[in-house]
Amino acid sequence: MCSILGWFLIELLSIFGNTIFDNNLFDNDVFDNVFDNYVFENYIFDNNEGNLMSFFISEAAAAAGAPAQAQGNPYSLIIMLVVFGLIFYFMILRPQQKRTKEHKKLMDSISKGDEVLTSGGLVGRITKVSETGYVIIALNETTEITVKRDFVAAVLPKGTMKAI
């Protein structure tokens, strides 16, 4: 926050500084001794010329009579976008597609008698698989639930329910 405020004050002084000093709004003796010597000579003013220093390289280059800055490669933006697109594809999109493909393969392999874990954390044995996308899972000998096939998170190894 202080650096932003400092930058803002420097910009204001660069815009209005000459007007303030030329109109003698401050007592020159007090202002010169306290404020000028401490702040301006050390930080903002160029000690040799007494003008506000330019903190922007482009302004300094223009003042020195340097030629205008040459344009960069016109394809650099396109290359950058392609690189970001590739990073997005390999870091986000492709792994998600692989997970979706594996989950679809898991859904197709579910059959009666498999022990499964649902996304809600329930463990049970499949007693019936319907073609409408639902499965009936027996949690124990007396309790059965109907769950959409998509909510089966994993197929567990045989005997997992007895070990629990």
mmCIF file of N, CA and C in Angstrom, residues 6 15 26 31 43 48 59 64 75 88 92 96-97 100-102 104 122 124 128 138 140 142 144 154 157 159:
data_model
loop_
_atom_site.group_PDB
_atom_site.id
_atom_site.type_symbol
_atom_site.label_atom_id
_atom_site.label_comp_id
_atom_site.label_asym_id
_atom_site.label_seq_id
_atom_site.Cartn_x
_atom_site.Cartn_y
_atom_site.Cartn_z
ATOM 1 N N GLY A 6 3.185 6.000 -2.418
ATOM 2 C CA GLY A 6 4.396 6.731 -2.795
ATOM 3 C C GLY A 6 4.438 7.022 -4.280
ATOM 4 N N ILE A 15 3.306 16.170 -11.820
ATOM 5 C CA ILE A 15 2.325 16.942 -12.583
ATOM 6 C C ILE A 15 2.191 18.362 -12.037
ATOM 7 N N PHE A 26 4.468 27.883 -0.688
ATOM 8 C CA PHE A 26 5.128 27.522 0.556
ATOM 9 C C PHE A 26 6.159 28.592 0.897
ATOM 10 N N PHE A 31 10.597 25.628 3.641
ATOM 11 C CA PHE A 31 10.388 24.510 2.729
ATOM 12 C C PHE A 31 11.711 24.013 2.168
ATOM 13 N N TYR A 43 15.488 11.610 -3.017
ATOM 14 C CA TYR A 43 14.640 10.611 -3.626
ATOM 15 C C TYR A 43 14.036 11.001 -4.962
ATOM 16 N N ASN A 48 21.614 17.181 -9.847
ATOM 17 C CA ASN A 48 22.353 18.068 -10.728
ATOM 18 C C ASN A 48 21.459 19.112 -11.377
ATOM 19 N N GLU A 59 10.168 7.423 -21.050
ATOM 20 C CA GLU A 59 10.312 8.873 -21.020
ATOM 21 C C GLU A 59 11.779 9.270 -21.039
ATOM 22 N N ALA A 64 16.379 11.505 -24.220
ATOM 23 C CA ALA A 64 17.750 11.367 -24.696
ATOM 24 C C ALA A 64 17.825 11.389 -26.219
ATOM 25 N N TYR A 75 3.976 -12.230 -34.293
ATOM 26 C CA TYR A 75 3.455 -13.552 -33.970
ATOM 27 C C TYR A 75 3.652 -13.907 -32.502
ATOM 28 N N PHE A 88 -2.905 -25.433 -20.681
ATOM 29 C CA PHE A 88 -4.270 -25.693 -20.220
ATOM 30 C C PHE A 88 -4.711 -27.095 -20.602
ATOM 31 N N ILE A 92 -5.026 -29.512 -17.379
ATOM 32 C CA ILE A 92 -6.400 -29.523 -16.874
ATOM 33 C C ILE A 92 -7.313 -30.427 -17.695
ATOM 34 N N GLN A 96 -8.674 -34.609 -16.890
ATOM 35 C CA GLN A 96 -10.104 -34.735 -16.613
ATOM 36 C C GLN A 96 -10.767 -35.683 -17.599
ATOM 37 N N GLN A 97 -10.371 -35.631 -18.861
ATOM 38 C CA GLN A 97 -10.913 -36.551 -19.856
ATOM 39 C C GLN A 97 -10.543 -37.997 -19.529
ATOM 40 N N THR A 100 -12.749 -39.157 -16.649
ATOM 41 C CA THR A 100 -14.110 -39.406 -17.141
ATOM 42 C C THR A 100 -14.182 -40.719 -17.904
ATOM 43 N N LYS A 101 -13.187 -40.989 -18.698
ATOM 44 C CA LYS A 101 -13.140 -42.230 -19.483
ATOM 45 C C LYS A 101 -13.034 -43.451 -18.566
ATOM 46 N N GLU A 102 -12.189 -43.366 -17.533
ATOM 47 C CA GLU A 102 -12.049 -44.468 -16.579
ATOM 48 C C GLU A 102 -13.343 -44.687 -15.804
ATOM 49 N N LYS A 104 -16.406 -43.988 -16.818
ATOM 50 C CA LYS A 104 -17.388 -44.580 -17.745
ATOM 51 C C LYS A 104 -17.121 -46.076 -17.916
ATOM 52 N N LEU A 122 -21.234 -45.023 1.141
ATOM 53 C CA LEU A 122 -21.895 -46.277 1.500
ATOM 54 C C LEU A 122 -21.196 -47.439 0.796
ATOM 55 N N GLY A 124 -21.655 -51.480 -0.210
ATOM 56 C CA GLY A 124 -22.672 -52.516 -0.332
ATOM 57 C C GLY A 124 -22.403 -53.415 -1.512
ATOM 58 N N LYS A 128 -29.041 -55.806 -8.103
ATOM 59 C CA LYS A 128 -29.743 -55.707 -9.379
ATOM 60 C C LYS A 128 -29.213 -54.501 -10.141
ATOM 61 N N ALA A 138 -27.389 -53.684 -1.761
ATOM 62 C CA ALA A 138 -27.723 -54.220 -0.443
ATOM 63 C C ALA A 138 -26.621 -53.804 0.520
ATOM 64 N N ASN A 140 -26.824 -54.367 3.896
ATOM 65 C CA ASN A 140 -26.745 -55.545 4.770
ATOM 66 C C ASN A 140 -27.859 -56.493 4.343
ATOM 67 N N THR A 142 -30.854 -56.800 5.374
ATOM 68 C CA THR A 142 -32.215 -56.268 5.406
ATOM 69 C C THR A 142 -32.384 -54.933 4.686
ATOM 70 N N GLU A 144 -31.791 -52.332 1.547
ATOM 71 C CA GLU A 144 -31.411 -52.129 0.147
ATOM 72 C C GLU A 144 -31.713 -50.683 -0.235
ATOM 73 N N ALA A 154 -16.325 -46.582 -6.730
ATOM 74 C CA ALA A 154 -15.291 -47.597 -6.934
ATOM 75 C C ALA A 154 -15.895 -48.983 -6.760
ATOM 76 N N PRO A 157 -12.648 -54.872 -3.906
ATOM 77 C CA PRO A 157 -12.303 -56.286 -4.038
ATOM 78 C C PRO A 157 -13.316 -57.155 -3.267
ATOM 79 N N GLY A 159 -14.971 -59.574 -0.709
ATOM 80 C CA GLY A 159 -14.683 -59.819 0.695
ATOM 81 C C GLY A 159 -14.460 -58.556 1.508
#
